[in-house]
Every structure is written in C-alpha cells, then in structure tokens.
Phi, psi and omega in degrees: 000149178303323185293346176302335181295339180247357186229355181245144174097156180301320184292349180258017181301320181294320178296318179296321178301317179293321178291326176294332175295336175282352180106004180287147174257170178302324181295330183291339183288349177270356184267153172298137176269119185246123175274141173242108177274104187252123180265027178305136169204149183273004179261336185259118182304328179290350187238353189292346180255004187290338174299318179298315180292326179297321178298323177294319177300315180300317178302317179295318179297314180296319181296328182271359176096018175255176176235122185270142172232118182266138169219169189239159172233171175281167176205131177253131173271112183298324181296321178285326182279350188293138169085009177211186186301333182299332182294339179294342182268353188292298182298317177299338179296336179302316181290324177298319180296311180301316182295319183293323177294316178303313182301313183294317182291317183287319183295327185253005174055047181290147184276331182209168186219130168250122175262123181245108191211177172197166171078178204297304185265342189287311179299314176300319179299320178296316180294324176300317179296316180300317180294319182294316183287322182052043165257155180311132186211153175216146182252139170238114176267143193288346175096156182281156174284151170290154175288150170272172177229134179220121183054040175080004182240148177293138178221164176212188185295332178299325179294331178288317177300318179292329179294334175299316177297322177295323178294318177301321183276000179075021183272341176223160180271166176298325180294319178295319178298317180296321179294319179296315183295333177284330185270338195292323187237092190282351181175201188290159177120166176281149189310148204291349184249192181274057173278186186300319183301307182287329174299316181290329173297319177294322177296323179298315178292320180294327176292342183092014185263354173230162181292152178305141178077359180297319188298324188256349180295126185300146178301330186271355190264159177292333178303319180296321178295320178297318179296321178298316180295316179297325179294323175298319177294318186293325182296326178295320176297318180298321178295313183294329178268356179056043175269115188254162177305329181296337177269355180249309182274069179268177176300320178300321180295318179294323176294322174301317180297319180294322176303313181291323178301312184288328178287333180271348187064044188284180183296144175293342180295344177297334178299318177290312189286314179297323178296320180292319178294317179299319179299318178296329180275357182075027182248135177278126178227079181300151182300328182288348174302321180296317181290318181299314181290321181297331180287340183246343181259126183284157175273116189249343183234115183269094190257151168307134019265349184264357180223185188271346193261137178262179185293326178298321178294321178296319178297313180294334180281353179129356177066190183297322179302322179294319178293321178295322179295322178295333184254016189298337178294340180260356188256156170271092189281351180271001184288142179289151177226176181290350174287351190072011174243169180277167175305314181300319178293322180296324186261003187305319184256010179291150180222148172269121183259349179214104186282356172276326179279313176249100181286162174274162179295340178272352179221061187284164171291314173223148181292330177251164186275192198282328191247137175235142177253117181258142175227168180157188185290349175267340180217070183302329180260005174111162174208165189233137175220143174277092190298324184285351178262007182259133176300143176308330180293339185250005179297330172233127184212134176233127182196169181282144180282139166241112195257133178226138184269012174194160175298322181300315178299316182295316181297320178296320179294322178294322178297327177277003179063035180280336181278131184239162177306136179097342183290157167243106180282127179247118176245117185233177187059036176233021179279191182305317179269318185293328183302306344287169176097359177051063183294148171288152181230076177277329184299309179294322180291319178291327178295317177301315179295315181296332178278000179080024185248009186291343178258010180220352180235131175256159178223131176233148183204154171271000170273206182222172184244156171293154173296345178278356183285141169216163184107188184281065185244119185243121183240184177062026181301124185229142359293154180284167183298321182296340177262008180081027175290160183304334179298338181290338187251008175292138180242156176307133178093343175302141181271126181248136179250126175243123180225090185292316179303324180261006173061045184240135170225112186216157172251137187280069177231151176290157178300324179295318179295320178298315181294322178297316180292319179296324179295329180272350183289141176235138179299150176278153177299153178297135179284326186229129184243358177214165180086184187301317185290342183297336180288348177272349180276147176295143176278161180305326181291341181274000000 
C-alpha cells in the first residue's frame, strides 16, 4: 500500500508517533489509509449538510476495515457570487480544489480517496484531482435541494433571478419579489434543476465514478446517507482490488457522460468541465464530440430550467440508471465503474417509473440532444449553446448588435431598458483571460427572460452562462476578445446571424473588413495585476 511509506520501518517511527497523536493504534497501521476530501462550508447551501454525509462515509470505511482521514477544500456558491466581482473567482477555484486534494493525498501517501462535494466547480475539481492522482477513488455528490413553492407552484433560485428582470420591467412588486426569495430555496442541497451542479453530479455517475442513484438522491433524504455509507465501504474494496480511475474514466466513459448530458439537456458548462477532467485523465475529448453526439442522441428529460421537471421528479422516475437503460444503444455498456461492475450490469434492473419525466427514445422531447457547437467568422474556434433550451422562434435569428465590454455594462443597460426586441446583445472581455476567470452571467440572461424578451433577444459572449440559463444565449465564443478574437471588433449595429440548426454564428462583414478592424484593434489594459486572478491575465510578453 502507498501508506506503507509513512507507517512501516524503523525510519518511520516519527510519522507513526504523529499518527498516534491522531488516535491511531498499532492495529490501525495495517489498514488502508483513506482520505475524504470534504468541501463542507457553512456558506454554500449545497454543502451545509456534508458533515453529516462525511460521518456516514467514515462509518462505511471503518466497517470495511479502512481508516478514514478527513480534510477540506474551498467552495464557491455561484448564486451568491453571481453578478459582481466575486464571480470571477468561481471557475478558477476549480484548479485550487484539484491542487489542494492532490497535495493532501500525495503528501500523506493515502491509499484511496473519497471525494465528498456538491455544486458547480467543486465536483469537477475533485474529479480532476482523482484523475490526476490515479489512486483508487470514489465520488459522493451531496444531492439536490428540494423545490420551493410560491403561489402553489414549484420554484427555485432561477426564478428569483428572472424575477429581478420582472421587477425592472415593473411586472412584479418589491413585496412579491421578497416573498419569492424567501420561498425559493427551502434547505440544503444543490439547486433543484438541471443546472451545472446537478448536471455534473449526473456526469459523475455517468462516468462511473459514483454509485448508481447518487446523482439524483435528495440532499435531505436517508437514501443519500445510505449511499455515502456504501461509498465508504466500496472505497476500501477498490483499494484492495487496486481499481483506479484510469480504468474507469476512459474515453468510452467520457462519451457515455456526453450522451447523458445531451439526453438531459444539461448545462453548457459541462463542455469546460468534462474537457478538463479528460485532460487530467489523459483522454482526448474534442469540443465537436458534444455536437456529434448531440446530433444522434435524443433529448429525453425536460428538466428545470428549460422544462417542467425538477431533480426529485427525475429521482422518483428511476434516476440516472433508468435513463441510461433507455439510452443503452448509445452507451459503452462494458465500461468499468466504482461498483466494480460494468455500466451494463449496473443498469440491468433499472426501471422507468414515469415516462413523462424520462421519455423513451421513440417519444423524445427533442429528436436531437441538448448541446450545439456553433462556428463561423464570429467564433472560428467554436461557441456553445444549450439548443434544447432555445425557443423555436430563436433557433434562427438575425439582428443588430448591442455591444458591451463587460457584464456590468450590459446589466446596467438592461436596467435602463435599452435592450429591445430583435437585438443581439454582445458581452465581451469576460473570457478566461478577459474576465479574468470567465465568470458566469446569469443576471443578464435572467433579466432578458424576466423582461419577456427571451423569444426576441439573443445574447452572445466570450464568457459563459449559468446552468440556469435558457433562451438564445451563446457562450464560450472563441477566440475571446482579450486574445483578439473577432468578437473584439464587433460594433453597435453590425448584423449578427445565429443559425443553430446549421451550427452558424457569424457577423455580416466581409473578410477584408474583419481583418481591417482586427489590425486596428488594441488589447485592453489588465483588469487585475495581483492576487490569484492575475495568473489568468496575459503577461506583457504575450
């Protein structure tokens, strides 16, 4: 075992002494040492219950003959960080999480790893670490929040963001907004729909890195505690059998995850996260994989925010195993998982209990899946849109550009009601370097929806969108403005063409005009020159 490096031999007497200070006995040194990377924090609703789940994981590890060591990572709540400078730290936190887990596991020579996480960047960061370390590992995602209720209807945090737009437009009162914000998030867990957090939990299960039904089991339920305990037991088995992430997170596994992503109509952020995890695993996952799979895999689950069903309904309908069984013709069912069984074996007895929530391949919500990759002279390296969340009226749209060099500028303009039906809002200098940190932009997209313009106004950005976004919103435009991509030279009034069925995003300018404007373009000064985010800014030599 790896942990023998810190616990065997005369020369390790000092290490054993320190471990005995932790309460270990001589008998414990013969057990596998299992790390639990816990992202518990009392500020993030998706994490406030993870201490309880961690105790269940520890119980499972001890029962199976291992010894658990808990350590913690940071966690950013995107909803709290949204719409201000704090959002710039969200995506970069993913790398900090991966690095911190690597440091703890490597420094202490742990034999196995349980990642206990929830929410947008935390789960991907944990999976990146597991892939990078390649020691036996299993993931436990904390589970979705229950829906709130307002005026007899299910609501979530996305409804509050959209209500801000309604308030700007005078469609609701301040009192109604206050009542909604109190009702929307009733307790612990990741937000109630197929936003990035729950999409990534589903991706974790689809990759084979968490136990079946883990992704959809509610944060508040006993099922989640049982899964946590079983995961603790299972990691000891994985260590003893030496089953590593490299034998689970294969190319086939990533393709399985993309299949499930497109069938669920999941967040566009999976394009970023799955690619980052795949890179750590040494697997090539080109961006066009998402488009290729989306064209052949149907959309079977119409989930919040673009559909009516929440995570609890998906769980009650049979969870991810039931959906995977319905889609098994598109899956690599022979791939290994943390159950020590194959995908096919895991889903063999799964059943669909509600065919309205989990549709059949013969009765899909949409014939094609959730994500489309658009290219053109405005996005030579590609851009991403959640196609199934776009109104049929907006699948093709031509309109004049209204250009803003930051999310803050765009949001202020919307508050002043400057954006009109037919416009294409362009928000630039919000990419990985330009932002810096590629912040999510739920506030402007939700404002457009709340103002009743989601079927007449498109939005494009070199930044990215929250998983709660729906409508004609195209993100990840590459190259970004800070690198001199064509989005940097778009001017107010330029006509932009969006054609999602044909995968086109273009500005109606001649190639010569684009080159002339690019030749005259000058980079903007760095927004941040010190601290963590400064490493995302281009250096003067670049």
